[in-house]
Tab-separated table of C-alpha atoms and ligand atoms in Angstrom:
chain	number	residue	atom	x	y	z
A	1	UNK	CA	-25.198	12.946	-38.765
A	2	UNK	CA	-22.172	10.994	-37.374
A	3	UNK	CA	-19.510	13.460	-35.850
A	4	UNK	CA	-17.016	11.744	-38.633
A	5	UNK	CA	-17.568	14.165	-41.870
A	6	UNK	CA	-17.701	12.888	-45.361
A	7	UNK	CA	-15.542	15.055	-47.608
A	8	UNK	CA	-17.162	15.151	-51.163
A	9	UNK	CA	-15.087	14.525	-53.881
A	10	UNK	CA	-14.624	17.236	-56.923
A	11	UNK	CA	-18.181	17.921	-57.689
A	12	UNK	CA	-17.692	16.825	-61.597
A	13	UNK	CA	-20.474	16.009	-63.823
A	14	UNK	CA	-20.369	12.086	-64.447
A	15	UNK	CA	-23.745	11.069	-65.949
A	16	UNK	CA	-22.236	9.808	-68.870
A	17	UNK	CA	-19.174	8.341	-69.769
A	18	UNK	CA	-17.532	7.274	-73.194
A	19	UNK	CA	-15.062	4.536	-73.171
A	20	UNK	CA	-12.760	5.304	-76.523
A	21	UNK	CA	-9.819	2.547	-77.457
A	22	UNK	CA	-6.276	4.582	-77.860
A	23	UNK	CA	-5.326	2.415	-80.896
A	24	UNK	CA	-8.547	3.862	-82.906
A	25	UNK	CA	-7.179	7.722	-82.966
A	26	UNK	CA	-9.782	8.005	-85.779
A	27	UNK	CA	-12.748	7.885	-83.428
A	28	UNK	CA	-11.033	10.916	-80.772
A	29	UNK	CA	-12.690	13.816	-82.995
A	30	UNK	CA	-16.124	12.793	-82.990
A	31	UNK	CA	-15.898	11.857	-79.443
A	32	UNK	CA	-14.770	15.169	-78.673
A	33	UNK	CA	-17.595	16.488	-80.608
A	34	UNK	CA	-20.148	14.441	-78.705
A	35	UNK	CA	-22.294	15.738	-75.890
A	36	UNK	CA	-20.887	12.638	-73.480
A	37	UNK	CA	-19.257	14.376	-69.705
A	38	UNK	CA	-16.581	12.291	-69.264
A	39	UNK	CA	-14.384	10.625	-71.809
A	40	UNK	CA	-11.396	7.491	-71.153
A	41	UNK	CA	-9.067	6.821	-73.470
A	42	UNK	CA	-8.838	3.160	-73.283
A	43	UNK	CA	-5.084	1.533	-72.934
A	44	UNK	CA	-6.421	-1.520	-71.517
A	45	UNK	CA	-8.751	-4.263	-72.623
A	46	UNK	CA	-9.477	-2.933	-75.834
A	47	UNK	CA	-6.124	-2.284	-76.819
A	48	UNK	CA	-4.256	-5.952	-78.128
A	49	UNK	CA	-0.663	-6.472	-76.871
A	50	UNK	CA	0.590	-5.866	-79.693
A	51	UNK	CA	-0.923	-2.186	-80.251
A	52	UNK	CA	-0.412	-0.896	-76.041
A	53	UNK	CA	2.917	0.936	-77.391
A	54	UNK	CA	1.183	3.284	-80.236
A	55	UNK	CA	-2.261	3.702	-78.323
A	56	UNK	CA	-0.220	5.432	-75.615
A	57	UNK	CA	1.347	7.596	-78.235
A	58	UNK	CA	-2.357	8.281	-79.826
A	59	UNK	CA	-3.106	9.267	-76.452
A	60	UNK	CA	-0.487	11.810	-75.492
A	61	UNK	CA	-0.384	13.597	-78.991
A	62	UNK	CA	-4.806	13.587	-78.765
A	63	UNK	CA	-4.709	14.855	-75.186
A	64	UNK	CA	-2.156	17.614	-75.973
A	65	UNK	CA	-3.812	18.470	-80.158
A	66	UNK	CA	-7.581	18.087	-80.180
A	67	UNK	CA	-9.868	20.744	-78.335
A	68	UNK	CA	-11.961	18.633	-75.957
A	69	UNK	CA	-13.559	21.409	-74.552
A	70	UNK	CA	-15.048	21.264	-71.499
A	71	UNK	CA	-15.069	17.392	-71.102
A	72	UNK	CA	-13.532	16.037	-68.249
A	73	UNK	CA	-10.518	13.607	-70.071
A	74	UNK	CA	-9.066	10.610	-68.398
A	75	UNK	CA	-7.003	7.534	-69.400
A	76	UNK	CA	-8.228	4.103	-68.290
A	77	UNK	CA	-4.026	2.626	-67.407
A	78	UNK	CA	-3.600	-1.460	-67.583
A	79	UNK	CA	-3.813	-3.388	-64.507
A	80	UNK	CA	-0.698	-3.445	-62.225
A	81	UNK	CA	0.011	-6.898	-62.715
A	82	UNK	CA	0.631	-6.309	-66.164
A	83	UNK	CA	4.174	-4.257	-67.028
A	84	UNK	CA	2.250	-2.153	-69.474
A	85	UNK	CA	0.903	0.177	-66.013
A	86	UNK	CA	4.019	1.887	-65.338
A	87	UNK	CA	5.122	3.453	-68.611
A	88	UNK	CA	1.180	4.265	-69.142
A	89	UNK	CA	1.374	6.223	-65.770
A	90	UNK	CA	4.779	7.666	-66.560
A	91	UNK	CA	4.620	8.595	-70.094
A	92	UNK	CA	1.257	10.238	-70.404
A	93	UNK	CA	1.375	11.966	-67.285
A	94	UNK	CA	5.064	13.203	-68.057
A	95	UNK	CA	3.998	14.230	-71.696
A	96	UNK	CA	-0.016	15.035	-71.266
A	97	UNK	CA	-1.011	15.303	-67.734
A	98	UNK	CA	-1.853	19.012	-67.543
A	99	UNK	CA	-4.739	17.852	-69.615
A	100	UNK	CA	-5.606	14.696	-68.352
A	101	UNK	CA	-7.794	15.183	-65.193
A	102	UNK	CA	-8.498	11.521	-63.856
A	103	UNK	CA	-7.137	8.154	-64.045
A	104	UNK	CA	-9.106	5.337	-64.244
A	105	UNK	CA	-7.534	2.082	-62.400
A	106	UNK	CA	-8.636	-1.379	-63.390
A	107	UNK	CA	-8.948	-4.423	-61.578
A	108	UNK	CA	-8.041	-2.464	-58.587
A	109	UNK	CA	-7.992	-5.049	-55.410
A	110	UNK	CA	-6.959	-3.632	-52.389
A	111	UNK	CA	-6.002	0.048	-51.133
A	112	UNK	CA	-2.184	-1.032	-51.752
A	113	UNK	CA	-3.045	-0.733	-55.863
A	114	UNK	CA	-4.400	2.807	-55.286
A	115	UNK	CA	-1.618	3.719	-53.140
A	116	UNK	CA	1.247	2.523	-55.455
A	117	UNK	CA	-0.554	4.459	-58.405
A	118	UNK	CA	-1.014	8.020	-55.844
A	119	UNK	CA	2.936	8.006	-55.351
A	120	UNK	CA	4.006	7.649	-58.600
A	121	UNK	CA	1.755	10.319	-59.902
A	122	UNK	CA	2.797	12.326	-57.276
A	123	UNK	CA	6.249	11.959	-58.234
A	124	UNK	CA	5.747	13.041	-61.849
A	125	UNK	CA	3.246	15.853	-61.090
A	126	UNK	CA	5.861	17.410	-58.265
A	127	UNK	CA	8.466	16.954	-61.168
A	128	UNK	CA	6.831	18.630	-63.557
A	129	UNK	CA	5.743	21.190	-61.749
A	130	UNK	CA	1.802	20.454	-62.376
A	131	UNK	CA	-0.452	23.119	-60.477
A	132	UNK	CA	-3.815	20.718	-61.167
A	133	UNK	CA	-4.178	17.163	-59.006
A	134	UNK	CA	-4.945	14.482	-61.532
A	135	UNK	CA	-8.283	12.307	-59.828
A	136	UNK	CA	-8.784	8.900	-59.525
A	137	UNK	CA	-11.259	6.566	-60.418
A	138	UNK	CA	-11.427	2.789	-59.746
A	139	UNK	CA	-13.205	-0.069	-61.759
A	140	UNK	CA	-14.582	-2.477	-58.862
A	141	UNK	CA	-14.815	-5.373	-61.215
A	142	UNK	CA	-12.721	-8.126	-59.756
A	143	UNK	CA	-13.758	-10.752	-56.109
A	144	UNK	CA	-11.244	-9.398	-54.749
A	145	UNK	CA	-11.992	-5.196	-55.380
A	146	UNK	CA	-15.354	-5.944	-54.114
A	147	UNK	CA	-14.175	-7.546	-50.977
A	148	UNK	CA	-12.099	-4.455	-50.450
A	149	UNK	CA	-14.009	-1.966	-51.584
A	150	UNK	CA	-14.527	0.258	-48.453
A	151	UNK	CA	-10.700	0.419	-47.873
A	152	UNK	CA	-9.920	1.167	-51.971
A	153	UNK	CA	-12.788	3.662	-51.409
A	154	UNK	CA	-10.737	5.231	-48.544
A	155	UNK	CA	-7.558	4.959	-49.799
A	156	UNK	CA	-6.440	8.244	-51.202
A	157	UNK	CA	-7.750	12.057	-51.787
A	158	UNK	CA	-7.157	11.678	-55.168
A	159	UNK	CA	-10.425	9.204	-55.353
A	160	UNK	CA	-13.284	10.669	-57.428
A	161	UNK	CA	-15.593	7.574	-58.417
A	162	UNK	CA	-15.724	3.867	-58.045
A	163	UNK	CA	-17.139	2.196	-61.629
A	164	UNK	CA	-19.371	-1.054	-61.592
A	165	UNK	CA	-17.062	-3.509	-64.427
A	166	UNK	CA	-19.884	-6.105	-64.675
A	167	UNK	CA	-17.574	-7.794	-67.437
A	168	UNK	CA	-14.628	-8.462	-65.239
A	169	UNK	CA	-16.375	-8.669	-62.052
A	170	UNK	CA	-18.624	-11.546	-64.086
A	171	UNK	CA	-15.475	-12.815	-64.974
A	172	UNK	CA	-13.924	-12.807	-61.310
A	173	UNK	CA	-16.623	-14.611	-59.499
A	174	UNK	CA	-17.135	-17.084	-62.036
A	175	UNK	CA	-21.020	-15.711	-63.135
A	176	UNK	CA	-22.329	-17.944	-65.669
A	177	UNK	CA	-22.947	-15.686	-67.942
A	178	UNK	CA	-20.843	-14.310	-71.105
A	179	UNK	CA	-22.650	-11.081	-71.897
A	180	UNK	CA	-21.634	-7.458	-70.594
A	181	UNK	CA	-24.071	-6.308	-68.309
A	182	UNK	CA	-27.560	-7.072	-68.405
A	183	UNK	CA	-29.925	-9.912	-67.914
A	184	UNK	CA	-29.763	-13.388	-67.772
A	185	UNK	CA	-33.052	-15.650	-67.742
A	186	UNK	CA	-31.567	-17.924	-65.661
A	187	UNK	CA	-31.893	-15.626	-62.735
A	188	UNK	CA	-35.379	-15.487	-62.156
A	189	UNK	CA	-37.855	-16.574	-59.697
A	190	UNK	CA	-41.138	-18.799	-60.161
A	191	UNK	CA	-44.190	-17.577	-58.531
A	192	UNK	CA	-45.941	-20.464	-56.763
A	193	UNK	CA	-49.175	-21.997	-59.041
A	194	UNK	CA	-52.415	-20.512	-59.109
A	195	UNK	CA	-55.504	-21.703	-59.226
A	196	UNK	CA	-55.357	-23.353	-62.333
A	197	UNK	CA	-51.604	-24.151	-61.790
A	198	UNK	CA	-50.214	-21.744	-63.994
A	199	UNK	CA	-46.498	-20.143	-63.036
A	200	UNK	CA	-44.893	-16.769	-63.769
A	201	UNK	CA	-41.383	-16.187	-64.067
A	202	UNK	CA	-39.846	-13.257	-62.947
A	203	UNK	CA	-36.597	-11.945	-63.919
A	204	UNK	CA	-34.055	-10.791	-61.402
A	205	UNK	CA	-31.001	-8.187	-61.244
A	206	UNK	CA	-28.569	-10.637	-60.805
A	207	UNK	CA	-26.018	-7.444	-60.416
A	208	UNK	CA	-28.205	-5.732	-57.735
A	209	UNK	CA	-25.833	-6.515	-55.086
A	210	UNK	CA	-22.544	-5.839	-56.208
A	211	UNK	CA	-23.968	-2.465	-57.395
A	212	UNK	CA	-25.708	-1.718	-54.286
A	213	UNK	CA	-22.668	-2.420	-52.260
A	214	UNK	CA	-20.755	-0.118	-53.991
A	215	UNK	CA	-22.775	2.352	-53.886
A	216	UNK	CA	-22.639	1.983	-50.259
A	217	UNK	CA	-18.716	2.302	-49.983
A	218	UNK	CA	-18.645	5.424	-52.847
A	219	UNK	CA	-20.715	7.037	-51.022
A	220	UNK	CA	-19.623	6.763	-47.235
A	221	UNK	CA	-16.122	8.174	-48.544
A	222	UNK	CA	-17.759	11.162	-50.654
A	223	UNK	CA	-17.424	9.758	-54.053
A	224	UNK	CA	-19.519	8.995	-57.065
A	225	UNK	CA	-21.275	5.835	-57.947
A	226	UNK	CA	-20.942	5.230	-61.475
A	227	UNK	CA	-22.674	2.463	-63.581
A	228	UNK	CA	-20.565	0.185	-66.024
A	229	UNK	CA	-20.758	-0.761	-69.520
A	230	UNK	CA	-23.731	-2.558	-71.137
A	231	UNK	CA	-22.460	-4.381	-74.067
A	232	UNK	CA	-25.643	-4.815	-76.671
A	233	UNK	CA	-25.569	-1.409	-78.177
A	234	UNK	CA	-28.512	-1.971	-80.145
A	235	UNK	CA	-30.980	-2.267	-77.198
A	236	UNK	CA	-31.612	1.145	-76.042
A	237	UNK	CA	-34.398	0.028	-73.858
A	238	UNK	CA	-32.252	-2.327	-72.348
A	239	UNK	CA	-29.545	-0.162	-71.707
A	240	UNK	CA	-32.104	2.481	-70.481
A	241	UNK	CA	-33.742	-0.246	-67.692
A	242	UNK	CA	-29.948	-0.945	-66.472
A	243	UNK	CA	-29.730	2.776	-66.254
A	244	UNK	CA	-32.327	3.761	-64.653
A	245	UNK	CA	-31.894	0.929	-61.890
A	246	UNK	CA	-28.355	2.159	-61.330
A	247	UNK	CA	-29.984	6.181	-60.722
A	248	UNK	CA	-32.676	4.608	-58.305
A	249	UNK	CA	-30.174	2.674	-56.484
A	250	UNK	CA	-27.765	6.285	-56.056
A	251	UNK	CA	-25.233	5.885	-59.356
A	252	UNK	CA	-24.451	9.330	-61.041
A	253	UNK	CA	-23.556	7.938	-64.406
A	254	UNK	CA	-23.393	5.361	-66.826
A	255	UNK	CA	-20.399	4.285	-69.345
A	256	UNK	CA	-21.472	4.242	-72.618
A	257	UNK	CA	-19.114	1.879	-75.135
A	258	UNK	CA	-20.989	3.348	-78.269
A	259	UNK	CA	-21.913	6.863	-79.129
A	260	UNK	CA	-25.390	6.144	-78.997
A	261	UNK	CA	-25.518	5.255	-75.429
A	262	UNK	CA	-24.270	9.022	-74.256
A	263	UNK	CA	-27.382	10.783	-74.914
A	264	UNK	CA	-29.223	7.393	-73.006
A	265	UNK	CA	-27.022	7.417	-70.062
A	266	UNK	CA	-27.361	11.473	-70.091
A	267	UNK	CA	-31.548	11.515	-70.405
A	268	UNK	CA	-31.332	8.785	-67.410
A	269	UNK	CA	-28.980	10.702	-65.367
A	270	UNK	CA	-30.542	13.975	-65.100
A	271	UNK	CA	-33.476	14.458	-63.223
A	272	UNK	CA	-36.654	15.238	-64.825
A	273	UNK	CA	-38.619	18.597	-65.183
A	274	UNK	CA	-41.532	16.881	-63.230
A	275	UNK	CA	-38.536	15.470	-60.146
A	276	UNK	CA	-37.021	18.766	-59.899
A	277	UNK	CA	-40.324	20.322	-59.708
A	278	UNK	CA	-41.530	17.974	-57.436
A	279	UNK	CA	-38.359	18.876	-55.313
A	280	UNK	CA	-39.015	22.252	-54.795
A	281	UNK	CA	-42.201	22.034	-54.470
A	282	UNK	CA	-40.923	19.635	-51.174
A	283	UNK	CA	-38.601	22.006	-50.210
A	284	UNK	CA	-41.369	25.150	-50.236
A	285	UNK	CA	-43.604	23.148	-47.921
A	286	UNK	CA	-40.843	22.447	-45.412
A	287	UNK	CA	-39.581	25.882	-45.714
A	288	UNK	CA	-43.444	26.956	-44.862
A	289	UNK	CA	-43.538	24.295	-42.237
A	290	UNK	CA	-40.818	25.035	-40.297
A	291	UNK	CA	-42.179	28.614	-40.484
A	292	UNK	CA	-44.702	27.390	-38.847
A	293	UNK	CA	-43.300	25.646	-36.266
A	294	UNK	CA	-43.676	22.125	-37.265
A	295	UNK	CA	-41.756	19.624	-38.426
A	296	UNK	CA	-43.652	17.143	-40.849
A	297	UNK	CA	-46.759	17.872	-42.765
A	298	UNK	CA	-48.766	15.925	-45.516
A	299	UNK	CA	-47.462	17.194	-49.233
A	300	UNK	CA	-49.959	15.541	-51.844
A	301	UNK	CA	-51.164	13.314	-49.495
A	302	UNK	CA	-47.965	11.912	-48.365
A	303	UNK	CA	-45.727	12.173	-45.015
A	304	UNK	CA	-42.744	14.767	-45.819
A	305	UNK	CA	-39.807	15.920	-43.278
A	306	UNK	CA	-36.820	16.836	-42.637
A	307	UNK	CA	-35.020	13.741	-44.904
A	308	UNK	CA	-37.361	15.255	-47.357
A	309	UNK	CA	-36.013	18.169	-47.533
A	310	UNK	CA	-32.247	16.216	-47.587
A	311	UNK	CA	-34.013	14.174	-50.520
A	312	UNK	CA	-34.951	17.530	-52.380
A	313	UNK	CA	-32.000	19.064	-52.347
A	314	UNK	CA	-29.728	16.315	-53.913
A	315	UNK	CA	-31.961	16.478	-57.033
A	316	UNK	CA	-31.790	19.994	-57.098
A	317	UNK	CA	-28.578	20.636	-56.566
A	318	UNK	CA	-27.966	17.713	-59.518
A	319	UNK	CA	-30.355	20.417	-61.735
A	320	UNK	CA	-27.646	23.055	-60.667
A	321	UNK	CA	-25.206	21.103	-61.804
A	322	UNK	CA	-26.021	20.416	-64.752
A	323	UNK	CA	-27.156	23.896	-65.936
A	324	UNK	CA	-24.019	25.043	-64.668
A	325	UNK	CA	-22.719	22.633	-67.088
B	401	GLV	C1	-15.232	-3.019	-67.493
B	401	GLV	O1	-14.052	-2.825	-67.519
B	401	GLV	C2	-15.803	-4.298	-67.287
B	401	GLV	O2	-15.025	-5.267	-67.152
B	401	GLV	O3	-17.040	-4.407	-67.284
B	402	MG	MG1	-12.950	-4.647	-67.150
């Protein structure tokens, strides 16, 4: 390991997360019914102008009157270009914030954004007294975030979790595309001709990089990957593939913009009986190995060390986690 530690983040479970607009208070029940780990009360892009002012009202009076339980409850504030950001900040934190435990930032671009955000959170929480320190997340969904990820990623201890918004992001670096998340056929490959000069196509992850590299910066600065929305509710299998391509890459979590998706993005998320098995199965052998004096040995006829064991333990400290609820 480098001498420079990594210092985890909150160690909150994430695998699913339910994006709920403030202006439809009638939805806030079931979703606090629902089995989802991570709610955000939505004042941004699917709140109209015209409706910011009573969502954040919605907000304050849900946070503070319905039993969420054990969820972990967070507001997703408007951009800071927008003069919406402030009063979202200042009013629900002033009026809710001993239940709110993360905000999510949109748009963010540069380690400035976050910054401007921490101090005026600190402000109200020293104000008010607050014992708890409200979290941070960040949607990484513009050129610019991207660019800037590492530093955003650095740029304060309130930073839980970086998000993946492939709408925006799509948006931002002018993707020709117009769905939300997803596939697109024209990113594919053609194998050369065969014999008889017939061609496959193969589709591509046209968001493999943007999601990789953020993984990459959540990561190096202790926080949690998390996997954006995926817009066609009705294709479970297609929000399952996205899903399960965000786990293998090192996301925690997916959003899910319709009830369905929860129990999706929660199945994918969680490791399977047969992984967590498999795990400590790896980590007996090692333990027996190193008992043994050695340092690698052949575990169903494959190589096994000490990353194993580092491999192992991440998937069954996940299984903790989860029954721990
Ligand atoms: C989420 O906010 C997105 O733009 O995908
Ligand atoms: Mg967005």
């Amino acid at each position: 390991m480098s001498f420079h530690p990594v210092e985890q983040a909150p160690g909150r479970l994430n695998r699913s997360e339910l994006a709920v607009p403030g202006s439809q208070p009638q939805m806030f029940e079931k979703a606090a019914q629902s089995d989802v780990d991570v709610i955000f009360l939505d004042l941004e892009d699917a709140v109209a102008p015209d409706e910011k002012e009573q969502a954040r009202k919605n907000i304050i009076k849900a946070l503070n009157e319905i039993d969420w339980g054990t969820k972990s409850m967070s507001i997703r504030i408007n951009g800071l270009d927008t003069h919406y950001m402030y009063r979202d900040v200042v009013d629900v934190v002033e009026q809710a914030g001993e239940r709110l435990d993360l905000i999510m930032i949109p748009k963010v671009g540069t380690a400035a954004d976050v910054y401007a955000v921490d101090m005026m959170v600190t402000q109200i929480e020293d104000a008010k007294g607050y014992s708890k320190r409200i979290g941070f997340e960040h949607i990484i969904e513009t050129a610019l975030g991207m660019q800037n990820v590492s530093e955003i990623a650095a740029a304060s201890k309130r930073n839980e979790s970086l998000h993946f918004g492939v709408a925006d992001y799509a948006a931002s670096t002018r993707a020709r595309t117009t769905i939300i998340g997803g596939v697109n056929p024209d990113y594919s490959v053609l194998t050369d001709p065969d014999g008889d000069g017939n061609r496959a196509t193969h589709w591509g992850d046209m968001w493999h990089y943007a999601l990789a590299r953020m993984v990459v910066a959540a990561r190096a600065n202790g926080l949690r990957p998390i996997d954006g929305p995926f817009g066609d509710f009705q294709d479970p299998d297609g929000y399952k593939a996205a899903a399960y391509r965000a786990a293998v890459l090192g996301c925690e979590g997916k959003w899910a913009i319709h009830p369905s998706q929860i129990a999706l993005a929660n199945e994918v998320m969680s490791p399977s009986e047969a992984e967590i098995t498999k795990a400590k199965r790896i980590l007996e052998a090692m333990a027996q190995a190193e008992a043994e004096g050695k340092g690698a040995v052949s575990l169903d006829g494959r190589l096994i060390d000490y990353a194993s064991i580092r491999q192992a333990e991440v998937l069954v400290e996940k299984a903790r986690q989860i029954a721990d609820g």
